[in-house]
Amino acid sequence: MDLRVGDIVQTRKKHPCGSDRWEILRVGMDFRLRCLGCGRLILIPRIKAEKSIKRVEVKSP
């Protein structure tokens, strides 16, 4: 998957706040994501992140 910092992605499952849109803040072995609903920051392994992403909504330039 070609993901970059600044991309907005939609996940398969919703966050407890009700949003399923996340902004990618860091890419590497781990991904840092920010929920666009409540602003919560999470750090998850690359494999888990790639499996949970449904689609990329906005690509960064």
PDB file of N, CA, C and O in Angstrom:
ATOM      1  N   MET A   1       0.826  -1.183   0.000  1.00  0.00           N
ATOM      2  CA  MET A   1       0.000   0.000   0.000  1.00  0.00           C
ATOM      3  C   MET A   1       0.868   1.244   0.000  1.00  0.00           C
ATOM      4  O   MET A   1       1.823   1.325   0.768  1.00  0.00           O
ATOM      5  N   ASP A   2       0.551   2.193  -0.847  1.00  0.00           N
ATOM      6  CA  ASP A   2       1.314   3.434  -0.920  1.00  0.00           C
ATOM      7  C   ASP A   2       0.619   4.501  -0.075  1.00  0.00           C
ATOM      8  O   ASP A   2      -0.281   5.189  -0.542  1.00  0.00           O
ATOM      9  N   LEU A   3       1.044   4.616   1.166  1.00  0.00           N
ATOM     10  CA  LEU A   3       0.470   5.596   2.088  1.00  0.00           C
ATOM     11  C   LEU A   3       1.531   6.602   2.476  1.00  0.00           C
ATOM     12  O   LEU A   3       2.694   6.246   2.667  1.00  0.00           O
ATOM     13  N   ARG A   4       1.145   7.861   2.582  1.00  0.00           N
ATOM     14  CA  ARG A   4       2.072   8.934   2.917  1.00  0.00           C
ATOM     15  C   ARG A   4       1.516   9.777   4.056  1.00  0.00           C
ATOM     16  O   ARG A   4       0.324   9.760   4.325  1.00  0.00           O
ATOM     17  N   VAL A   5       2.404  10.532   4.665  1.00  0.00           N
ATOM     18  CA  VAL A   5       2.009  11.460   5.728  1.00  0.00           C
ATOM     19  C   VAL A   5       1.062  12.499   5.127  1.00  0.00           C
ATOM     20  O   VAL A   5       1.305  13.023   4.044  1.00  0.00           O
ATOM     21  N   GLY A   6      -0.038  12.751   5.804  1.00  0.00           N
ATOM     22  CA  GLY A   6      -1.015  13.734   5.340  1.00  0.00           C
ATOM     23  C   GLY A   6      -2.221  13.117   4.655  1.00  0.00           C
ATOM     24  O   GLY A   6      -3.219  13.798   4.441  1.00  0.00           O
ATOM     25  N   ASP A   7      -2.142  11.821   4.288  1.00  0.00           N
ATOM     26  CA  ASP A   7      -3.285  11.153   3.664  1.00  0.00           C
ATOM     27  C   ASP A   7      -4.429  11.022   4.673  1.00  0.00           C
ATOM     28  O   ASP A   7      -4.204  10.847   5.866  1.00  0.00           O
ATOM     29  N   ILE A   8      -5.655  11.093   4.176  1.00  0.00           N
ATOM     30  CA  ILE A   8      -6.849  10.844   4.984  1.00  0.00           C
ATOM     31  C   ILE A   8      -7.382   9.484   4.548  1.00  0.00           C
ATOM     32  O   ILE A   8      -7.604   9.257   3.361  1.00  0.00           O
ATOM     33  N   VAL A   9      -7.562   8.568   5.506  1.00  0.00           N
ATOM     34  CA  VAL A   9      -8.009   7.216   5.190  1.00  0.00           C
ATOM     35  C   VAL A   9      -9.305   6.892   5.925  1.00  0.00           C
ATOM     36  O   VAL A   9      -9.601   7.467   6.970  1.00  0.00           O
ATOM     37  N   GLN A  10     -10.052   5.962   5.360  1.00  0.00           N
ATOM     38  CA  GLN A  10     -11.279   5.466   5.990  1.00  0.00           C
ATOM     39  C   GLN A  10     -11.011   4.038   6.447  1.00  0.00           C
ATOM     40  O   GLN A  10     -10.450   3.241   5.694  1.00  0.00           O
ATOM     41  N   THR A  11     -11.392   3.720   7.689  1.00  0.00           N
ATOM     42  CA  THR A  11     -11.148   2.390   8.236  1.00  0.00           C
ATOM     43  C   THR A  11     -12.410   1.532   8.174  1.00  0.00           C
ATOM     44  O   THR A  11     -13.510   2.035   7.992  1.00  0.00           O
ATOM     45  N   ARG A  12     -12.197   0.239   8.317  1.00  0.00           N
ATOM     46  CA  ARG A  12     -13.319  -0.710   8.267  1.00  0.00           C
ATOM     47  C   ARG A  12     -14.231  -0.572   9.482  1.00  0.00           C
ATOM     48  O   ARG A  12     -15.437  -0.649   9.374  1.00  0.00           O
ATOM     49  N   LYS A  13     -13.634  -0.392  10.666  1.00  0.00           N
ATOM     50  CA  LYS A  13     -14.414  -0.255  11.896  1.00  0.00           C
ATOM     51  C   LYS A  13     -14.390   1.197  12.350  1.00  0.00           C
ATOM     52  O   LYS A  13     -13.423   1.904  12.137  1.00  0.00           O
ATOM     53  N   LYS A  14     -15.440   1.609  13.004  1.00  0.00           N
ATOM     54  CA  LYS A  14     -15.536   2.975  13.514  1.00  0.00           C
ATOM     55  C   LYS A  14     -14.831   3.091  14.862  1.00  0.00           C
ATOM     56  O   LYS A  14     -14.786   2.149  15.639  1.00  0.00           O
ATOM     57  N   HIS A  15     -14.306   4.269  15.117  1.00  0.00           N
ATOM     58  CA  HIS A  15     -13.727   4.608  16.414  1.00  0.00           C
ATOM     59  C   HIS A  15     -14.897   4.796  17.389  1.00  0.00           C
ATOM     60  O   HIS A  15     -16.011   5.109  16.959  1.00  0.00           O
ATOM     61  N   PRO A  16     -14.707   4.605  18.685  1.00  0.00           N
ATOM     62  CA  PRO A  16     -15.804   4.791  19.642  1.00  0.00           C
ATOM     63  C   PRO A  16     -16.499   6.157  19.560  1.00  0.00           C
ATOM     64  O   PRO A  16     -17.669   6.278  19.927  1.00  0.00           O
ATOM     65  N   CYS A  17     -15.823   7.178  19.033  1.00  0.00           N
ATOM     66  CA  CYS A  17     -16.457   8.495  18.909  1.00  0.00           C
ATOM     67  C   CYS A  17     -17.430   8.530  17.728  1.00  0.00           C
ATOM     68  O   CYS A  17     -18.203   9.472  17.591  1.00  0.00           O
ATOM     69  N   GLY A  18     -17.389   7.512  16.857  1.00  0.00           N
ATOM     70  CA  GLY A  18     -18.310   7.433  15.728  1.00  0.00           C
ATOM     71  C   GLY A  18     -17.684   7.746  14.384  1.00  0.00           C
ATOM     72  O   GLY A  18     -18.293   7.545  13.337  1.00  0.00           O
ATOM     73  N   SER A  19     -16.457   8.235  14.374  1.00  0.00           N
ATOM     74  CA  SER A  19     -15.786   8.583  13.128  1.00  0.00           C
ATOM     75  C   SER A  19     -14.995   7.388  12.593  1.00  0.00           C
ATOM     76  O   SER A  19     -14.472   6.584  13.366  1.00  0.00           O
ATOM     77  N   ASP A  20     -14.899   7.292  11.269  1.00  0.00           N
ATOM     78  CA  ASP A  20     -14.075   6.246  10.659  1.00  0.00           C
ATOM     79  C   ASP A  20     -13.012   6.856   9.741  1.00  0.00           C
ATOM     80  O   ASP A  20     -12.429   6.181   8.916  1.00  0.00           O
ATOM     81  N   ARG A  21     -12.747   8.166   9.905  1.00  0.00           N
ATOM     82  CA  ARG A  21     -11.749   8.868   9.101  1.00  0.00           C
ATOM     83  C   ARG A  21     -10.544   9.217   9.969  1.00  0.00           C
ATOM     84  O   ARG A  21     -10.701   9.707  11.085  1.00  0.00           O
ATOM     85  N   TRP A  22      -9.339   8.962   9.427  1.00  0.00           N
ATOM     86  CA  TRP A  22      -8.097   9.177  10.153  1.00  0.00           C
ATOM     87  C   TRP A  22      -7.092   9.900   9.264  1.00  0.00           C
ATOM     88  O   TRP A  22      -7.067   9.690   8.056  1.00  0.00           O
ATOM     89  N   GLU A  23      -6.243  10.713   9.869  1.00  0.00           N
ATOM     90  CA  GLU A  23      -5.144  11.364   9.157  1.00  0.00           C
ATOM     91  C   GLU A  23      -3.851  10.654   9.543  1.00  0.00           C
ATOM     92  O   GLU A  23      -3.615  10.380  10.718  1.00  0.00           O
ATOM     93  N   ILE A  24      -3.014  10.357   8.561  1.00  0.00           N
ATOM     94  CA  ILE A  24      -1.733   9.701   8.809  1.00  0.00           C
ATOM     95  C   ILE A  24      -0.708  10.768   9.185  1.00  0.00           C
ATOM     96  O   ILE A  24      -0.478  11.708   8.436  1.00  0.00           O
ATOM     97  N   LEU A  25      -0.102  10.599  10.366  1.00  0.00           N
ATOM     98  CA  LEU A  25       0.889  11.555  10.853  1.00  0.00           C
ATOM     99  C   LEU A  25       2.313  11.017  10.750  1.00  0.00           C
ATOM    100  O   LEU A  25       3.264  11.792  10.702  1.00  0.00           O
ATOM    101  N   ARG A  26       2.475   9.693  10.746  1.00  0.00           N
ATOM    102  CA  ARG A  26       3.801   9.079  10.687  1.00  0.00           C
ATOM    103  C   ARG A  26       3.694   7.748   9.962  1.00  0.00           C
ATOM    104  O   ARG A  26       2.736   7.001  10.159  1.00  0.00           O
ATOM    105  N   VAL A  27       4.668   7.453   9.114  1.00  0.00           N
ATOM    106  CA  VAL A  27       4.696   6.200   8.367  1.00  0.00           C
ATOM    107  C   VAL A  27       6.042   5.535   8.618  1.00  0.00           C
ATOM    108  O   VAL A  27       7.066   6.185   8.668  1.00  0.00           O
ATOM    109  N   GLY A  28       6.030   4.230   8.783  1.00  0.00           N
ATOM    110  CA  GLY A  28       7.251   3.462   9.020  1.00  0.00           C
ATOM    111  C   GLY A  28       6.833   2.071   9.453  1.00  0.00           C
ATOM    112  O   GLY A  28       5.860   1.526   8.944  1.00  0.00           O
ATOM    113  N   MET A  29       7.567   1.484  10.380  1.00  0.00           N
ATOM    114  CA  MET A  29       7.167   0.187  10.931  1.00  0.00           C
ATOM    115  C   MET A  29       5.856   0.330  11.700  1.00  0.00           C
ATOM    116  O   MET A  29       5.070  -0.595  11.769  1.00  0.00           O
ATOM    117  N   ASP A  30       5.649   1.496  12.284  1.00  0.00           N
ATOM    118  CA  ASP A  30       4.410   1.820  12.980  1.00  0.00           C
ATOM    119  C   ASP A  30       3.777   3.029  12.297  1.00  0.00           C
ATOM    120  O   ASP A  30       4.476   3.862  11.735  1.00  0.00           O
ATOM    121  N   PHE A  31       2.458   3.106  12.364  1.00  0.00           N
ATOM    122  CA  PHE A  31       1.740   4.259  11.830  1.00  0.00           C
ATOM    123  C   PHE A  31       1.192   5.057  13.005  1.00  0.00           C
ATOM    124  O   PHE A  31       0.678   4.488  13.953  1.00  0.00           O
ATOM    125  N   ARG A  32       1.323   6.391  12.950  1.00  0.00           N
ATOM    126  CA  ARG A  32       0.655   7.251  13.919  1.00  0.00           C
ATOM    127  C   ARG A  32      -0.521   7.858  13.192  1.00  0.00           C
ATOM    128  O   ARG A  32      -0.365   8.458  12.134  1.00  0.00           O
ATOM    129  N   LEU A  33      -1.717   7.644  13.741  1.00  0.00           N
ATOM    130  CA  LEU A  33      -2.952   8.132  13.138  1.00  0.00           C
ATOM    131  C   LEU A  33      -3.664   9.063  14.099  1.00  0.00           C
ATOM    132  O   LEU A  33      -3.616   8.862  15.318  1.00  0.00           O
ATOM    133  N   ARG A  34      -4.351  10.076  13.537  1.00  0.00           N
ATOM    134  CA  ARG A  34      -5.173  10.978  14.344  1.00  0.00           C
ATOM    135  C   ARG A  34      -6.612  10.855  13.880  1.00  0.00           C
ATOM    136  O   ARG A  34      -6.914  11.012  12.695  1.00  0.00           O
ATOM    137  N   CYS A  35      -7.523  10.578  14.818  1.00  0.00           N
ATOM    138  CA  CYS A  35      -8.948  10.499  14.519  1.00  0.00           C
ATOM    139  C   CYS A  35      -9.444  11.894  14.159  1.00  0.00           C
ATOM    140  O   CYS A  35      -9.172  12.861  14.870  1.00  0.00           O
ATOM    141  N   LEU A  36     -10.171  12.000  13.056  1.00  0.00           N
ATOM    142  CA  LEU A  36     -10.683  13.297  12.635  1.00  0.00           C
ATOM    143  C   LEU A  36     -11.988  13.653  13.348  1.00  0.00           C
ATOM    144  O   LEU A  36     -12.494  14.752  13.188  1.00  0.00           O
ATOM    145  N   GLY A  37     -12.508  12.730  14.151  1.00  0.00           N
ATOM    146  CA  GLY A  37     -13.714  13.016  14.921  1.00  0.00           C
ATOM    147  C   GLY A  37     -13.391  13.658  16.264  1.00  0.00           C
ATOM    148  O   GLY A  37     -13.898  14.718  16.606  1.00  0.00           O
ATOM    149  N   CYS A  38     -12.493  13.013  17.021  1.00  0.00           N
ATOM    150  CA  CYS A  38     -12.206  13.485  18.376  1.00  0.00           C
ATOM    151  C   CYS A  38     -10.770  13.949  18.575  1.00  0.00           C
ATOM    152  O   CYS A  38     -10.450  14.534  19.604  1.00  0.00           O
ATOM    153  N   GLY A  39      -9.886  13.676  17.617  1.00  0.00           N
ATOM    154  CA  GLY A  39      -8.505  14.126  17.733  1.00  0.00           C
ATOM    155  C   GLY A  39      -7.578  13.157  18.445  1.00  0.00           C
ATOM    156  O   GLY A  39      -6.410  13.472  18.673  1.00  0.00           O
ATOM    157  N   ARG A  40      -8.051  11.988  18.796  1.00  0.00           N
ATOM    158  CA  ARG A  40      -7.255  10.985  19.506  1.00  0.00           C
ATOM    159  C   ARG A  40      -6.092  10.520  18.634  1.00  0.00           C
ATOM    160  O   ARG A  40      -6.250  10.309  17.439  1.00  0.00           O
ATOM    161  N   LEU A  41      -4.914  10.347  19.226  1.00  0.00           N
ATOM    162  CA  LEU A  41      -3.738   9.847  18.519  1.00  0.00           C
ATOM    163  C   LEU A  41      -3.507   8.394  18.891  1.00  0.00           C
ATOM    164  O   LEU A  41      -3.592   8.030  20.071  1.00  0.00           O
ATOM    165  N   ILE A  42      -3.218   7.563  17.882  1.00  0.00           N
ATOM    166  CA  ILE A  42      -2.901   6.161  18.141  1.00  0.00           C
ATOM    167  C   ILE A  42      -1.636   5.790  17.368  1.00  0.00           C
ATOM    168  O   ILE A  42      -1.307   6.400  16.358  1.00  0.00           O
ATOM    169  N   LEU A  43      -0.934   4.801  17.860  1.00  0.00           N
ATOM    170  CA  LEU A  43       0.246   4.262  17.210  1.00  0.00           C
ATOM    171  C   LEU A  43       0.006   2.770  17.039  1.00  0.00           C
ATOM    172  O   LEU A  43      -0.145   2.048  18.030  1.00  0.00           O
ATOM    173  N   ILE A  44      -0.077   2.299  15.783  1.00  0.00           N
ATOM    174  CA  ILE A  44      -0.345   0.889  15.532  1.00  0.00           C
ATOM    175  C   ILE A  44       0.663   0.341  14.524  1.00  0.00           C
ATOM    176  O   ILE A  44       1.197   1.096  13.708  1.00  0.00           O
ATOM    177  N   PRO A  45       0.939  -0.968  14.588  1.00  0.00           N
ATOM    178  CA  PRO A  45       1.879  -1.577  13.642  1.00  0.00           C
ATOM    179  C   PRO A  45       1.387  -1.458  12.196  1.00  0.00           C
ATOM    180  O   PRO A  45       0.183  -1.411  11.939  1.00  0.00           O
ATOM    181  N   ARG A  46       2.325  -1.403  11.250  1.00  0.00           N
ATOM    182  CA  ARG A  46       2.015  -1.243   9.831  1.00  0.00           C
ATOM    183  C   ARG A  46       1.054  -2.323   9.328  1.00  0.00           C
ATOM    184  O   ARG A  46       0.085  -2.013   8.631  1.00  0.00           O
ATOM    185  N   ILE A  47       1.290  -3.572   9.681  1.00  0.00           N
ATOM    186  CA  ILE A  47       0.453  -4.661   9.179  1.00  0.00           C
ATOM    187  C   ILE A  47      -0.993  -4.482   9.621  1.00  0.00           C
ATOM    188  O   ILE A  47      -1.924  -4.619   8.821  1.00  0.00           O
ATOM    189  N   LYS A  48      -1.201  -4.146  10.884  1.00  0.00           N
ATOM    190  CA  LYS A  48      -2.561  -3.945  11.401  1.00  0.00           C
ATOM    191  C   LYS A  48      -3.225  -2.739  10.738  1.00  0.00           C
ATOM    192  O   LYS A  48      -4.413  -2.767  10.405  1.00  0.00           O
ATOM    193  N   ALA A  49      -2.462  -1.668  10.520  1.00  0.00           N
ATOM    194  CA  ALA A  49      -3.002  -0.464   9.884  1.00  0.00           C
ATOM    195  C   ALA A  49      -3.436  -0.758   8.454  1.00  0.00           C
ATOM    196  O   ALA A  49      -4.520  -0.353   8.027  1.00  0.00           O
ATOM    197  N   GLU A  50      -2.599  -1.449   7.695  1.00  0.00           N
ATOM    198  CA  GLU A  50      -2.928  -1.743   6.295  1.00  0.00           C
ATOM    199  C   GLU A  50      -4.151  -2.647   6.177  1.00  0.00           C
ATOM    200  O   GLU A  50      -4.938  -2.502   5.255  1.00  0.00           O
ATOM    201  N   LYS A  51      -4.332  -3.562   7.116  1.00  0.00           N
ATOM    202  CA  LYS A  51      -5.509  -4.436   7.097  1.00  0.00           C
ATOM    203  C   LYS A  51      -6.780  -3.684   7.457  1.00  0.00           C
ATOM    204  O   LYS A  51      -7.859  -4.006   6.971  1.00  0.00           O
ATOM    205  N   SER A  52      -6.661  -2.670   8.319  1.00  0.00           N
ATOM    206  CA  SER A  52      -7.855  -1.966   8.794  1.00  0.00           C
ATOM    207  C   SER A  52      -8.305  -0.841   7.860  1.00  0.00           C
ATOM    208  O   SER A  52      -9.407  -0.340   8.001  1.00  0.00           O
ATOM    209  N   ILE A  53      -7.469  -0.437   6.909  1.00  0.00           N
ATOM    210  CA  ILE A  53      -7.819   0.661   6.008  1.00  0.00           C
ATOM    211  C   ILE A  53      -8.699   0.149   4.874  1.00  0.00           C
ATOM    212  O   ILE A  53      -8.346  -0.794   4.172  1.00  0.00           O
ATOM    213  N   LYS A  54      -9.851   0.784   4.730  1.00  0.00           N
ATOM    214  CA  LYS A  54     -10.796   0.440   3.662  1.00  0.00           C
ATOM    215  C   LYS A  54     -10.431   1.137   2.362  1.00  0.00           C
ATOM    216  O   LYS A  54     -10.394   0.521   1.310  1.00  0.00           O
ATOM    217  N   ARG A  55     -10.162   2.454   2.461  1.00  0.00           N
ATOM    218  CA  ARG A  55      -9.793   3.216   1.258  1.00  0.00           C
ATOM    219  C   ARG A  55      -9.104   4.514   1.655  1.00  0.00           C
ATOM    220  O   ARG A  55      -9.238   4.977   2.781  1.00  0.00           O
ATOM    221  N   VAL A  56      -8.364   5.070   0.703  1.00  0.00           N
ATOM    222  CA  VAL A  56      -7.712   6.359   0.892  1.00  0.00           C
ATOM    223  C   VAL A  56      -8.617   7.412   0.305  1.00  0.00           C
ATOM    224  O   VAL A  56      -8.940   7.376  -0.883  1.00  0.00           O
ATOM    225  N   GLU A  57      -9.075   8.362   1.121  1.00  0.00           N
ATOM    226  CA  GLU A  57     -10.012   9.383   0.661  1.00  0.00           C
ATOM    227  C   GLU A  57      -9.299  10.568   0.035  1.00  0.00           C
ATOM    228  O   GLU A  57      -9.710  11.056  -1.007  1.00  0.00           O
ATOM    229  N   VAL A  58      -8.246  11.057   0.683  1.00  0.00           N
ATOM    230  CA  VAL A  58      -7.525  12.233   0.193  1.00  0.00           C
ATOM    231  C   VAL A  58      -6.038  11.899   0.165  1.00  0.00           C
ATOM    232  O   VAL A  58      -5.470  11.536   1.183  1.00  0.00           O
ATOM    233  N   LYS A  59      -5.427  12.022  -1.001  1.00  0.00           N
ATOM    234  CA  LYS A  59      -3.985  11.789  -1.125  1.00  0.00           C
ATOM    235  C   LYS A  59      -3.250  13.099  -0.935  1.00  0.00           C
ATOM    236  O   LYS A  59      -3.670  14.135  -1.440  1.00  0.00           O
ATOM    237  N   SER A  60      -2.147  13.038  -0.196  1.00  0.00           N
ATOM    238  CA  SER A  60      -1.314  14.236  -0.042  1.00  0.00           C
ATOM    239  C   SER A  60      -0.477  14.412  -1.305  1.00  0.00           C
ATOM    240  O   SER A  60      -0.167  13.442  -1.983  1.00  0.00           O
ATOM    241  N   PRO A  61      -0.124  15.645  -1.639  1.00  0.00           N
ATOM    242  CA  PRO A  61       0.651  15.872  -2.885  1.00  0.00           C
ATOM    243  C   PRO A  61       2.049  15.351  -2.827  1.00  0.00           C
ATOM    244  O   PRO A  61       2.620  15.045  -1.892  1.00  0.00           O
TER     245      PRO A  61
END
